[in-house]
Coordinates of C-alpha atoms in Angstrom, one line a residue:
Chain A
X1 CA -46.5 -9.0 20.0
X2 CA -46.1 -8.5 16.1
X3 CA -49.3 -6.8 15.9
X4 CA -48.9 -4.5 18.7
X5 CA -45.5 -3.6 17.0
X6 CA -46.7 -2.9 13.3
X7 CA -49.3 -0.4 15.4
X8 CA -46.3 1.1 16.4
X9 CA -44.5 1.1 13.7
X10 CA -47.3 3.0 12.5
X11 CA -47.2 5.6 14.7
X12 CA -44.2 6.0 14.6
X13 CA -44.5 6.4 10.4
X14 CA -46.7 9.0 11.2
X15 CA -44.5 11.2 13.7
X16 CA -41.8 10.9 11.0
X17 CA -44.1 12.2 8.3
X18 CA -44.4 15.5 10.6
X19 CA -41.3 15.8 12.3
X20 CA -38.5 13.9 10.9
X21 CA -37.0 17.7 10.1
X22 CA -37.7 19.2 13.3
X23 CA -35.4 16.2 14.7
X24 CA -32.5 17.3 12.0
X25 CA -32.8 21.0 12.7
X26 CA -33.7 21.8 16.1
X27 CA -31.3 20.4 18.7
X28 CA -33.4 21.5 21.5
X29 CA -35.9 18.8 20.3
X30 CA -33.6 16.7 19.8
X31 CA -32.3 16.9 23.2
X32 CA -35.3 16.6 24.4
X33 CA -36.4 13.1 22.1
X34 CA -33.9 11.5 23.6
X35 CA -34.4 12.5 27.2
X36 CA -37.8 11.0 26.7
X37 CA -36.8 8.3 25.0
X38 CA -33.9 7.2 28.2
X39 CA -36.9 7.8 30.9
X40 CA -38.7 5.0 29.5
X41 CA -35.6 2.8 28.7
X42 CA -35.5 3.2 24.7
X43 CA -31.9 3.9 23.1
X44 CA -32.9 4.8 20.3
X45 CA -29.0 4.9 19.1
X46 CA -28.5 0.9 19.7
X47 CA -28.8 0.2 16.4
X48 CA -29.0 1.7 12.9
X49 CA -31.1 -1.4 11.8
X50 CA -33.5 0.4 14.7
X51 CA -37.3 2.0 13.9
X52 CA -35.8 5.5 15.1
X53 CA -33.2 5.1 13.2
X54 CA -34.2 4.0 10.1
X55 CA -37.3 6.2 10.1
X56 CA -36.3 9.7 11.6
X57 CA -32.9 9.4 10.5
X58 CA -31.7 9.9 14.1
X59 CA -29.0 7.5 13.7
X60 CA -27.4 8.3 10.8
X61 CA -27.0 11.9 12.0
X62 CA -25.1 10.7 15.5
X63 CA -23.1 7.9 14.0
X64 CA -21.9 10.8 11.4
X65 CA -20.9 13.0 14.4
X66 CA -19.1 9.5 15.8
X67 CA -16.9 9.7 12.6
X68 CA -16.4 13.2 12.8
X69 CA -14.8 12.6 16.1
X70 CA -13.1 10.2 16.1
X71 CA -11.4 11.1 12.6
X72 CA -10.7 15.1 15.0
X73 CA -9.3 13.1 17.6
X74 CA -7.0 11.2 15.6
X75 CA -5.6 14.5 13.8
X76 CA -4.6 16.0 16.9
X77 CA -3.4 13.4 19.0
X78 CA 0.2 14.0 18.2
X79 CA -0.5 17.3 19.1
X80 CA -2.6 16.9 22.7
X81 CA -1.7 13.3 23.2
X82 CA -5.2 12.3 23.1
X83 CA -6.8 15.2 25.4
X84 CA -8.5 18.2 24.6
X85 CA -11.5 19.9 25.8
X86 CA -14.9 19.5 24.6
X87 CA -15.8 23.2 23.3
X88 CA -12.7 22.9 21.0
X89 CA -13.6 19.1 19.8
X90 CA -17.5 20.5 19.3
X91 CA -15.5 23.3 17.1
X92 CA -13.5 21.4 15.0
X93 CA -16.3 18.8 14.4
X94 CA -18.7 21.5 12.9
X95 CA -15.9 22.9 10.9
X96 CA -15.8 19.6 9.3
X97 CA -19.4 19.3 9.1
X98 CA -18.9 22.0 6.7
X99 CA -20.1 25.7 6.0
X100 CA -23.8 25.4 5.4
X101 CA -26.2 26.5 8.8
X102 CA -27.8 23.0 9.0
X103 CA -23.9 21.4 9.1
X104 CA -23.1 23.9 12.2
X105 CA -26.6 22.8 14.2
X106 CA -24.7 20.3 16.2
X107 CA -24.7 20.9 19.9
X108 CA -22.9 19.6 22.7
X109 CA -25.4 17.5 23.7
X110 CA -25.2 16.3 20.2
X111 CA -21.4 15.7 20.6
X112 CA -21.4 14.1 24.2
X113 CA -24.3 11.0 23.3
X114 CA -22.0 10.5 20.2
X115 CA -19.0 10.2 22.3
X116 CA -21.2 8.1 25.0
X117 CA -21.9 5.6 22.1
X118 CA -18.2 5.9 21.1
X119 CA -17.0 3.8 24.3
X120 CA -18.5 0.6 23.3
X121 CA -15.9 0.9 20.0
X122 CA -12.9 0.6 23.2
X123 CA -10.3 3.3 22.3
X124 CA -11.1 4.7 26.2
X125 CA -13.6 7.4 25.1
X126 CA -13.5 9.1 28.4
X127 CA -15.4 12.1 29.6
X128 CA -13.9 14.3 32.5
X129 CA -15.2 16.7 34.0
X130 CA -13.2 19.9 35.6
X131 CA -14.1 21.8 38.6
X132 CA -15.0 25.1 36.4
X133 CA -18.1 23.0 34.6
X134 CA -15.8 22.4 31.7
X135 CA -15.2 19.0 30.0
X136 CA -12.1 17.3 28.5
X137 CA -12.8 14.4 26.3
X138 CA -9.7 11.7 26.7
X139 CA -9.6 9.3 23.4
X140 CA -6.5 7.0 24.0
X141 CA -6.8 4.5 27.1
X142 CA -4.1 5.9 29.3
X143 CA -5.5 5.8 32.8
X144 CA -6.4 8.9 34.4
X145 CA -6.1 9.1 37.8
X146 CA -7.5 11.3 40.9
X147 CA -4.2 13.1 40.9
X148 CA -3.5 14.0 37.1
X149 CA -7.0 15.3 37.4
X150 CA -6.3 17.9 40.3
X151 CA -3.1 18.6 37.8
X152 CA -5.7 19.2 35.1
X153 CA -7.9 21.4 37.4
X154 CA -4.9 23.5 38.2
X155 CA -4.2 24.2 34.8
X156 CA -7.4 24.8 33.6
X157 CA -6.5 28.8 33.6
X158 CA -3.2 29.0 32.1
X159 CA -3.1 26.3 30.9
X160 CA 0.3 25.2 32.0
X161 CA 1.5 24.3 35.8
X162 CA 4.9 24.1 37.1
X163 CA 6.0 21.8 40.5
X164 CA 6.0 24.7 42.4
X165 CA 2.5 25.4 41.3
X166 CA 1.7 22.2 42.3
X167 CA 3.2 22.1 45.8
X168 CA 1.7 25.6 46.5
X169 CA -1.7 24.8 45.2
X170 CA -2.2 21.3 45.8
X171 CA 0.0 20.8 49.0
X172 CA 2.1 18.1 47.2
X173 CA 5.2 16.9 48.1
X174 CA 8.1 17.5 45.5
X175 CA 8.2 13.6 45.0
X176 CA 4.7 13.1 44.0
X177 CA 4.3 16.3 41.8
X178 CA 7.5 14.9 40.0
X179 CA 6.2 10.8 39.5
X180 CA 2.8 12.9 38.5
X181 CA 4.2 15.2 35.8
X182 CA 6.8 12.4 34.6
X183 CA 3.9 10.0 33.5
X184 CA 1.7 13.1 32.0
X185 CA 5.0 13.4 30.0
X186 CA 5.3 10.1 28.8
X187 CA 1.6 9.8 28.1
X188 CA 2.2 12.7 26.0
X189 CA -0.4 15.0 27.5
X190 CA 2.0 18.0 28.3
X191 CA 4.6 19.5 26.9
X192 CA 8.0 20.5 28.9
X193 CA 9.0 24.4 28.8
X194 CA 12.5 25.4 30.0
X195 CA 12.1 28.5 28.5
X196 CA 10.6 30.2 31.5
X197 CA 12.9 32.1 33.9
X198 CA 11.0 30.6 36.8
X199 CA 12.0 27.0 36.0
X200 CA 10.2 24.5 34.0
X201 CA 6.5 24.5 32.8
X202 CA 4.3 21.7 31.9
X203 CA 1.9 23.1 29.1
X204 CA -1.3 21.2 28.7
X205 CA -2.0 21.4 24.6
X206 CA -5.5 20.1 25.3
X207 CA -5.9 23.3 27.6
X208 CA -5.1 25.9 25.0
X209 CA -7.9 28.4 23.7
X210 CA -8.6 29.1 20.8
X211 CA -6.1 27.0 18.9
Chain B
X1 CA -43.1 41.7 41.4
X2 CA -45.0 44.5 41.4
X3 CA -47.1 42.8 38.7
X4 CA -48.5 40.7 40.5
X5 CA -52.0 40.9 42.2
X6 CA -54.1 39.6 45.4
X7 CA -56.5 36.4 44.0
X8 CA -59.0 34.3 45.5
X9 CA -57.8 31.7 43.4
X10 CA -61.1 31.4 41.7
X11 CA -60.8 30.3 38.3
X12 CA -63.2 32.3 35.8
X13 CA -65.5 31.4 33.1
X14 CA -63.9 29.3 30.7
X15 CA -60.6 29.4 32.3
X16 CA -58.9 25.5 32.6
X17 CA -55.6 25.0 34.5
X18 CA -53.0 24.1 31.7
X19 CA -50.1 22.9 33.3
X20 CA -49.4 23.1 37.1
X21 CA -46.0 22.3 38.8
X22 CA -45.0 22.4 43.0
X23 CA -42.2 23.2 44.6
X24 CA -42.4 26.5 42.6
X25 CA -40.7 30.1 44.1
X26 CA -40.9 33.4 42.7
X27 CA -37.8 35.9 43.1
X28 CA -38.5 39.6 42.4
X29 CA -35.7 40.0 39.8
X30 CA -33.0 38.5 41.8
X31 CA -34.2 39.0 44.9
X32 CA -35.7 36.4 47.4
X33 CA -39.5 36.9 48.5
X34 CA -41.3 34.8 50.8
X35 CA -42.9 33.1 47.6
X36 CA -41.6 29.9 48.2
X37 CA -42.0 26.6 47.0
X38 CA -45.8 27.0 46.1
X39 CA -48.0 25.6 43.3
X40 CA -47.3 27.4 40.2
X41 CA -50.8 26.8 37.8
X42 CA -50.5 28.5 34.1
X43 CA -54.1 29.1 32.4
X44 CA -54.8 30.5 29.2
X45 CA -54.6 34.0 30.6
X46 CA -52.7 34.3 33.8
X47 CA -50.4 32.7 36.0
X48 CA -51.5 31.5 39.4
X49 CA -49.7 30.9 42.7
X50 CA -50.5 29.2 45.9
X51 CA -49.2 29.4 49.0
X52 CA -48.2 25.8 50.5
X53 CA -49.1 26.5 54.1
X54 CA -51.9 29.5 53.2
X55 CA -54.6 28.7 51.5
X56 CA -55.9 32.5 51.2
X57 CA -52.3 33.2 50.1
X58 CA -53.0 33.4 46.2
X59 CA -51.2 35.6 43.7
X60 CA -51.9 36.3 39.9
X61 CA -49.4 37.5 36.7
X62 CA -52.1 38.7 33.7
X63 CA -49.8 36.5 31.0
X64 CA -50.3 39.7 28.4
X65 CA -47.4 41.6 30.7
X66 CA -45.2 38.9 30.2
X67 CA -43.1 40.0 27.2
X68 CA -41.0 36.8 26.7
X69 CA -39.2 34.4 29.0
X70 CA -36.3 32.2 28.9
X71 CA -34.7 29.6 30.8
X72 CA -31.3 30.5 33.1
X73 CA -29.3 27.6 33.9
X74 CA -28.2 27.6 37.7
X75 CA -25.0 25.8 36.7
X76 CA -24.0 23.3 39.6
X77 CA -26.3 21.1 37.8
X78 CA -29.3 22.6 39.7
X79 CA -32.8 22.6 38.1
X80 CA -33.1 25.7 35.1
X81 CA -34.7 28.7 36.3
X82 CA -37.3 30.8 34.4
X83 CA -37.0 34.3 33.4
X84 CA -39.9 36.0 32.8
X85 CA -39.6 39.7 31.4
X86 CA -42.4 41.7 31.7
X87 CA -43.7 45.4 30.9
X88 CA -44.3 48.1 32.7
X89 CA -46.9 47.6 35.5
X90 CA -49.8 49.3 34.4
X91 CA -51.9 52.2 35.5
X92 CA -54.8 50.8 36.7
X93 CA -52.8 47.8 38.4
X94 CA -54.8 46.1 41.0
X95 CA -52.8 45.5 44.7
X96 CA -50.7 43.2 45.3
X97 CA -47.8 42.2 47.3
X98 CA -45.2 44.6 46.1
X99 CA -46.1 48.2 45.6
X100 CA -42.7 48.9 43.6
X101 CA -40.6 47.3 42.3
X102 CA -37.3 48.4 40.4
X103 CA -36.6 44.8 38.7
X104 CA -38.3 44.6 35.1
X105 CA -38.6 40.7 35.5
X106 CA -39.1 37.7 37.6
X107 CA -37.5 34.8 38.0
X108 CA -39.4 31.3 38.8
X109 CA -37.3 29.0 40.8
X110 CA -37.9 24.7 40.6
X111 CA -37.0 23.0 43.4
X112 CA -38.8 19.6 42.1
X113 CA -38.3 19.9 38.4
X114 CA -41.0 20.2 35.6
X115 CA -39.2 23.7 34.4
X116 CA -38.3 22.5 30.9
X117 CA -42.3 21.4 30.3
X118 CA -43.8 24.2 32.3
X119 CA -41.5 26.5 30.2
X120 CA -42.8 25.0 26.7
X121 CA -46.5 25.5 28.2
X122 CA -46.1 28.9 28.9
X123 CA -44.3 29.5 25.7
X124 CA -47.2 27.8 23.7
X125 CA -49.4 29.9 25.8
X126 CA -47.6 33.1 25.4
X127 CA -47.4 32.6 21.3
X128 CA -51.2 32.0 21.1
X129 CA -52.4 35.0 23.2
X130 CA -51.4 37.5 21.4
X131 CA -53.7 36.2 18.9
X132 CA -56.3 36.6 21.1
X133 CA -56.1 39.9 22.2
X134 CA -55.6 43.2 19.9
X135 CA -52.9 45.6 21.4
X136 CA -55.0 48.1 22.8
X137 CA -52.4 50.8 21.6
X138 CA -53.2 50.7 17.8
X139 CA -54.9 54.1 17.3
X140 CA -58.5 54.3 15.5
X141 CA -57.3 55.8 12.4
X142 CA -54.7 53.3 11.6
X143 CA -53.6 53.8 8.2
X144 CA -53.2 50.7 5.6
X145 CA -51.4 47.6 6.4
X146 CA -47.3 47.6 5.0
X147 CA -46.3 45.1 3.7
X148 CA -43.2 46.8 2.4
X149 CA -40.4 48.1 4.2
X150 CA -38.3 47.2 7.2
X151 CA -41.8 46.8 8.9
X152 CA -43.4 44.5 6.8
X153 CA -40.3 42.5 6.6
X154 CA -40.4 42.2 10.8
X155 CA -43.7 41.3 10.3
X156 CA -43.3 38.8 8.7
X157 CA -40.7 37.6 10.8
X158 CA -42.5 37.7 13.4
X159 CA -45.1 35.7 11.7
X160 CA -42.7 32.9 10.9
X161 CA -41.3 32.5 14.2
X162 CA -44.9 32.5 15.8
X163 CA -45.8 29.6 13.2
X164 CA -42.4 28.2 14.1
X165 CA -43.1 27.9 17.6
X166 CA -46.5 26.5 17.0
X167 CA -45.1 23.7 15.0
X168 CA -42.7 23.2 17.7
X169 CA -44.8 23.2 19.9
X170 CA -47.3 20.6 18.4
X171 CA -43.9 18.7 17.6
X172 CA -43.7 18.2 21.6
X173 CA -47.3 17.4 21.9
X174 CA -46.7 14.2 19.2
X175 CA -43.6 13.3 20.5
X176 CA -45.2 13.0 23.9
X177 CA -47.8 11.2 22.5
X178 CA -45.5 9.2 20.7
X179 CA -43.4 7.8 23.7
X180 CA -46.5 7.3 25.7
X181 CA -47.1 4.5 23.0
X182 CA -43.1 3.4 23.1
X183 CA -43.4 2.8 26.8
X184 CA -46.6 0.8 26.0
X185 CA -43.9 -1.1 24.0
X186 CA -41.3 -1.5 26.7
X187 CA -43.8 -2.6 29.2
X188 CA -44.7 -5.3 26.8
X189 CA -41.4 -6.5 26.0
X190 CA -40.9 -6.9 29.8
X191 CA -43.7 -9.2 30.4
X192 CA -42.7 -11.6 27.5
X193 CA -39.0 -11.3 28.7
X194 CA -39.8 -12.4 31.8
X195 CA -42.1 -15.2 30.1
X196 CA -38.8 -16.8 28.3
X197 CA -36.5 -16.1 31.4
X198 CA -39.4 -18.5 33.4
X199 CA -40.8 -20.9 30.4
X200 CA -36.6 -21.6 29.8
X201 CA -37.2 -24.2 27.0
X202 CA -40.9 -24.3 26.4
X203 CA -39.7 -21.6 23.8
X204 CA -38.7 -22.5 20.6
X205 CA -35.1 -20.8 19.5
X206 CA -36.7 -19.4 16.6
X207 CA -40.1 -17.4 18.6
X208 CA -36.7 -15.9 20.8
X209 CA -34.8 -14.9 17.7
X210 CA -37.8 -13.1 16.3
X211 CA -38.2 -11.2 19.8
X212 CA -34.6 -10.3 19.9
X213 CA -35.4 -8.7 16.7
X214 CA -37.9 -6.7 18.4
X215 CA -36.0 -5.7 20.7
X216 CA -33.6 -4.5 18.6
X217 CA -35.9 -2.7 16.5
X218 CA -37.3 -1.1 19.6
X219 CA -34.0 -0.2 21.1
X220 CA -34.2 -1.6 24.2
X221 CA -31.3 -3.8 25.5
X222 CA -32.9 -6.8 27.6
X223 CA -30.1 -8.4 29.1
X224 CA -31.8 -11.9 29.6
X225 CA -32.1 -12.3 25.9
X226 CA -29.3 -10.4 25.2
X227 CA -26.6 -13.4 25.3
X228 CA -23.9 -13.3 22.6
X229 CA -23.4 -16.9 22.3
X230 CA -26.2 -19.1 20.9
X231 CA -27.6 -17.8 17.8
X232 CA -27.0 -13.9 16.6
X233 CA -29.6 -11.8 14.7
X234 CA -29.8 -12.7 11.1
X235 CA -28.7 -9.2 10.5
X236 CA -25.7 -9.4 12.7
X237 CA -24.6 -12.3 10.8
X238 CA -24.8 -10.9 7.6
X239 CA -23.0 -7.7 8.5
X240 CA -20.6 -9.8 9.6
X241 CA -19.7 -11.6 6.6
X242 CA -20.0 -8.1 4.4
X243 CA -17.4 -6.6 6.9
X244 CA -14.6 -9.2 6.3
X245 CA -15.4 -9.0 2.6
X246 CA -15.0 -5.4 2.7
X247 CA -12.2 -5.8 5.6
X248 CA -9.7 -8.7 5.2
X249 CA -7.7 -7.2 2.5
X250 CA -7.1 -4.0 4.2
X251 CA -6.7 -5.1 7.6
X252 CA -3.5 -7.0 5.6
X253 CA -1.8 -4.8 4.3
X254 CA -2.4 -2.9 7.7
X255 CA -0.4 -5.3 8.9
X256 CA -2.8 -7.7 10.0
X257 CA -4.2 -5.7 12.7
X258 CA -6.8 -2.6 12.6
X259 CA -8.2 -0.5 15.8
X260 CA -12.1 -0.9 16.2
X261 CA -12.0 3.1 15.7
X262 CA -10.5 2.8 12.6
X263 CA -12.9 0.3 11.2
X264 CA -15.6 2.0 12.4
X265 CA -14.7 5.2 10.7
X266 CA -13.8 3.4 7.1
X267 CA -17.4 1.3 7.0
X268 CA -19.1 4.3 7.7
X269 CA -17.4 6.2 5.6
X270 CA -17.4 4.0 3.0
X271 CA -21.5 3.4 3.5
X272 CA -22.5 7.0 2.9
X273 CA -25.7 6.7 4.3
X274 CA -27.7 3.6 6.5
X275 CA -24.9 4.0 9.1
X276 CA -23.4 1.5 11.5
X277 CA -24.4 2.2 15.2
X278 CA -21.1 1.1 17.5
X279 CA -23.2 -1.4 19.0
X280 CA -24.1 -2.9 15.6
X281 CA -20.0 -2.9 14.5
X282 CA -19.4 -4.7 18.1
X283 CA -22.1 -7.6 18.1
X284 CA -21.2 -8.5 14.1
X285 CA -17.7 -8.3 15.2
X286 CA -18.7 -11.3 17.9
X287 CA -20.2 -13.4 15.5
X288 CA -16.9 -13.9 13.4
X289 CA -15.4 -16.8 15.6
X290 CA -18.9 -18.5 15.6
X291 CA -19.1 -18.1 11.7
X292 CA -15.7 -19.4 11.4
X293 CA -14.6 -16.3 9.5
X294 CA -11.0 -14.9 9.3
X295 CA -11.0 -12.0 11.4
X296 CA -11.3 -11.8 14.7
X297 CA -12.3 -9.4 17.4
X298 CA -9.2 -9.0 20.1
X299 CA -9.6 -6.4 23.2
X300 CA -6.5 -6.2 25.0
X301 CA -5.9 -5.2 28.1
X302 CA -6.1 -1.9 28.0
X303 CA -9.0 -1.8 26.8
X304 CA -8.4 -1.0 22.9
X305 CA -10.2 -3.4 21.0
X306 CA -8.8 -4.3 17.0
X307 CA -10.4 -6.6 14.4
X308 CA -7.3 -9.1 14.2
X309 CA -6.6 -10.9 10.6
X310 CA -6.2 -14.6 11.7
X311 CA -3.8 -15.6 9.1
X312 CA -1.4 -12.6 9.9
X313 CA -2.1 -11.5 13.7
X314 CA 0.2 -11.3 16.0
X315 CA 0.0 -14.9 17.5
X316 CA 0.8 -15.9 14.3
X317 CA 3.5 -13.1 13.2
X318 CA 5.5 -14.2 16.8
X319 CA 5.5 -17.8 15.6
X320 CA 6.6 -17.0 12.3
X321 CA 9.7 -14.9 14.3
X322 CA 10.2 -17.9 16.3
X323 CA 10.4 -20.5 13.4
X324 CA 13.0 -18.0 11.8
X325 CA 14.8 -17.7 14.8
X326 CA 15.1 -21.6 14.9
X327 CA 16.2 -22.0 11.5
X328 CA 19.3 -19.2 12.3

C-alpha cells in the first residue's frame, strides 16, 4: 500500500502547490473540501500529523479557531454561565483573530467543525439548535434537557421569560416552571430580575444582542 | 419566464451537455409553473429543460440573458434554490410558454440535490461566455480603450473577478479530481482492514503499526485497528512524553489537576504553528499510563476530562487529608 500512498501523496503535493491559498481564503471552498472529504469517509481534521494537514495547512487554521473558542468561552462564562449563541461566539472569535481581512474570513461553518472537533477534548461542547434556525453553543457539561430548551426557545426574542410566560406559552404548571427556572439559576444560565413591576424575570445573558 | 423558448431538444453543432441534474422546477420569479421536476441540462450556450412525462415538452434559456445568478437558501434545511436574473426579453424573442412576464428572474428549484455543482457549472459557464460573444451594443466608432478613470478601474475589476472565478473554478475541478483519488485510498484501506480483522495473527504487530500510520495520515478512523491498548503510534508516544515535559510542572502548581481545554489551549498556544488536532491531545493523553508517565488522563463523570498529576491528584491529596486527620 506504500506505493499507492506516495502516488498520493503526490497528488496531493501538487493540489497544494495550486490551491493551498484558495483553501486559506475562500471559505466557500473550504466548505466545500470538507464536504467532499466526509462523503468519502476522510476527516481530514483527525490529526495534525495528517497529509491535509500538514500540506494545505487545513489543520492548523481549525485547531487555531479551536483555541480561539475555547479561550471566548472561558472569558464569558461568568457572564452567560457557559451559553451564548453562535453569531456572537463567531463575533468575538474574529475580533480576536484580529483586524486584517484574511483574520475576519472565518465562517460559521468554519466555527461549527471547530467546535464539532472540540467535544472529543470533553468540556460538553454542545450544539443546540433553536426553533428560529438559530444556534447556542453550551461549553460547560450541565445537562440540558427537553424542557430548559422550550425555556430557551421562549426567550429567544426578549431574551428573558418570566413563570407566567411560561405557563401561558408553554402550558406549564407553576411547579414545573419553578424546578425549571430554579436549576437554570443554579447552573448560572439566567439571571433573576425583581426589578420589573410585573414580577420576576429570568434574563438569559447568552440571549442578548449585540453585547 | 417569458425568456424562455419552445425546443425540439435537439442539440446543435458543437453543442455537449455540461452538466445535467433531475428533479429540476422552474418558478417564474416566485411564482409556481407547471415546470416541475424535469431534467435541467446546461450547455455552453443555453439551458435546456425536459418535461418528465412529455417528451415534446422542451424549453430553452439563451445563457447570454442570464445576467448573474445566486443561490437562495430555503431555510428549513431544504435543498438551495437558484436565482437566475436575467435581462430584458428581447425583441425578436422567439415563443414560448409565457408571453409576459412581470418577474425579471427565475428561480430553479432542486428537489434531489446537485444545486451547489449545477450552480458552479453554470457560473463557470456564465464567466467564460462572455468571452465568447462581443456585446452587440458597442457602436462602430468606438473611440480608444480607457484605461484611466472610474471605467478603467471597473474594468479591471471586472477582469480580476472573472480570473478569480476561473481559478476557482479550476480549484473545484482539482479538488474533485483530487478526492476521486482519496476515495481510491479509502477503498484500499478497507480491503487490507478487513485482511487483518480475518488473517488475526498471520500479521506481524509491526506491518499493523505501519498501516495505523496510514490511516492516520489519510484521516480515516478504522475502528478495527483503531484499539487504544496494544501498541500506540510512534508519534503518539512521543507527544506523549513532550507533553508531560512541557506539563508536569504546571499542572502542579495548578494544583495537581488541569481541564483537557486548558491543556489544549496552552500546547497550542505555546506551539505557534504544527498544531495539535483534539484527537491527537486525546490518544497521547492514553498512552501516559502504558508509558508509566506521571500524568494521567481522568474523565469524570460528567463528562469533563483533566490531565491528573499522579503525585498530587486528588486520590492522593484525600489520603494526605486523611493521614492528617489521623495524626489530630
Amino acid at each position: 500500500m506504500s506505493k499507492q500512498l506516495d502516488a498520493f501523496r503526490a497528488n496531493l503535493e501538487e493540489f497544494a502547490a495550486n490551491h493551498r491559498n484558495d483553501i486559506k481564503k475562500n471559505p466557500e471552498f473550504r466548505r466545500h473540501f470538507q464536504e467532499m472529504c466526509a462523503t468519502i469517509g476522510v476527516d481530514p481534521l483527525a490529526s495534525g500529523k495528517g497529509f491535509w494537514s500538514e500540506m494545505l495547512g487545513v489543520g492548523d487554521f481549525y485547531y487555531e479557531i479551536g483555541v480561539q473558542i475555547i479561550e471566548v468561552c472561558l472569558a464569558t462564562q461568568h457572564r452567560n454561565g457557559g451559553l451564548m449563541s453562535l453569531e456572537e461566539l463567531l463575533q468575538k472569535v474574529r475580533t480576536t483573530r484580529g483586524r486584517s481581512r484574511q483574520a475576519q474570513d472565518v465562517s460559521l461553518d468554519d466555527v461549527m467543525r471547530a467546535i464539532k472537533k472540540l467535544k472529543c477534548l470533553g468540556n460538553g461542547f454542545v450544539l443546540h439548535r433553536l426553533n428560529d434556525g438559530r444556534f447556542m453553543v453550551q461549553s460547560v457539561p450541565a445537562e440540558l434537557n427537553m424542557d430548559h430548551t422550550s425555556v430557551l426557545n421562549t426567550a429567544q426574542g426578549t431574551g428573558h421569560v418570566s413563570i407566567k410566560a411560561l405557563q401561558d406559552k408553554l402550558g406549564w404548571q407553576k411547579e414545573r416552571s419553578m424546578l425549571v427556572m430554579d436549576r437554570l439559576v443554579q447552573e448560572g444560565l439566567v439571571w433573576v430580575d425583581d426589578q420589573d413591576r410585573e414580577g420576576r424575570l429570568y434574563w438569559f445573558p447568552g440571549l442578548f444582542p449585540d453585547t | 419566464m417569458d425568456r424562455f423558448e419552445w425546443s425540439d431538444g435537439k442539440l446543435k453543432e458543437g453543442e455537449t451537455v455540461i452538466k445535467q441534474q433531475g428533479g429540476v422546477k422552474i418558478s417564474d420569479g416566485p411564482e409556481k409553473t407547471n415546470f416541475e421536476n424535469g431534467l435541467a441540462q446546461l450547455t455552453h450556450s443555453r439551458l435546456i429543460w425536459r418535461s418528465p412525462q412529455n417528451q415534446q415538452s422542451i424549453v430553452c434559456l439563451h445563457l447570454s440573458l442570464v445576467l448573474f445568478v445566486e443561490e437562495m437558501s430555503d431555510g428549513r434545511g431544504k435543498s438551495p434554490k437558484l436565482v437566475l436574473h436575467l435581462q430584458s426579453p428581447r425583441a425578436n424573442q422567439p415563443k414560448g410558454p409565457v408571453y409576459s412576464s412581470q418577474h425579471t428572474h427565475i428561480r430553479l428549484g432542486f428537489k434531489e440535490g446537485g444545486a451547489n455543482d449545477f450552480n458552479r457549472c453554470l457560473s463557470e459557464v456564465l464567466a467564460r461566455k462572455v468571452w465568447e460573444f462581443a456585446p452587440v451594443s458597442r457602436p462602430a466608432n468606438q473611440p480608444r480603450k480607457i484605461h484611466a478613470g472610474i471605467v478603467g478601474i471597473e474594468r479591471n475589476l471586472e477582469k480580476q473577478r472573472k480570473e478569480t472565478d476561473q481559478n476557482i473554478s479550476k480549484a473545484f475541478q482539482d479538488l474533485d479530481k483530487l478526492i476521486g483519488k482519496a476515495k481510491e485510498m479509502v477503498e484500499l484501506s478497507k480491503k487490507i482492514s478487513t485482511k487483518i480483522k480475518d488473517k488475526q495473527g498471520e500479521i506481524s504487530e509491526d506491518e499493523t503499526v505501519k498501516f495505523k500510520s496510514y490511516l492516520l495520515s489519510l484521516g480515516i478512523n478504522d475502528p478495527v485497528t483503531h484499539e487504544t491498548h496494544g501498541k500506540g503510534l510512534k508519534y503518539h508516544e512521543e507527544l506523549a512524553k513532550q507533553l508531560v515535559a512541557v506539563l508536569q510542572e504546571p499542572i502542579e502548581e495548578n494544583g495537581g489537576m488541569m481541564a483537557l481545554t486548558d491543556v489544549f489551549c496552552r500546547v497550542n498556544r505555546a506551539r505557534g504553528i504544527e498544531l495539535l488536532s483534539p484527537d491527537d491531545l486525546l490518544d497521547a493523553c492514553k498512552q501516559f499510563s502504558r508509558l508509566r508517565l506521571p500524568l494521567r488522563l481522568r474523565i469524570f463523570s460528567s463528562g469533563v476530562a483533566v490531565l491528573e498529576s499522579i503525585s498530587k491528584g486528588e486520590d492522593e491529596k484525600v489520603f494526605e487529608a486523611a493521614t492528617l486527620l489521623e495524626e489530630f
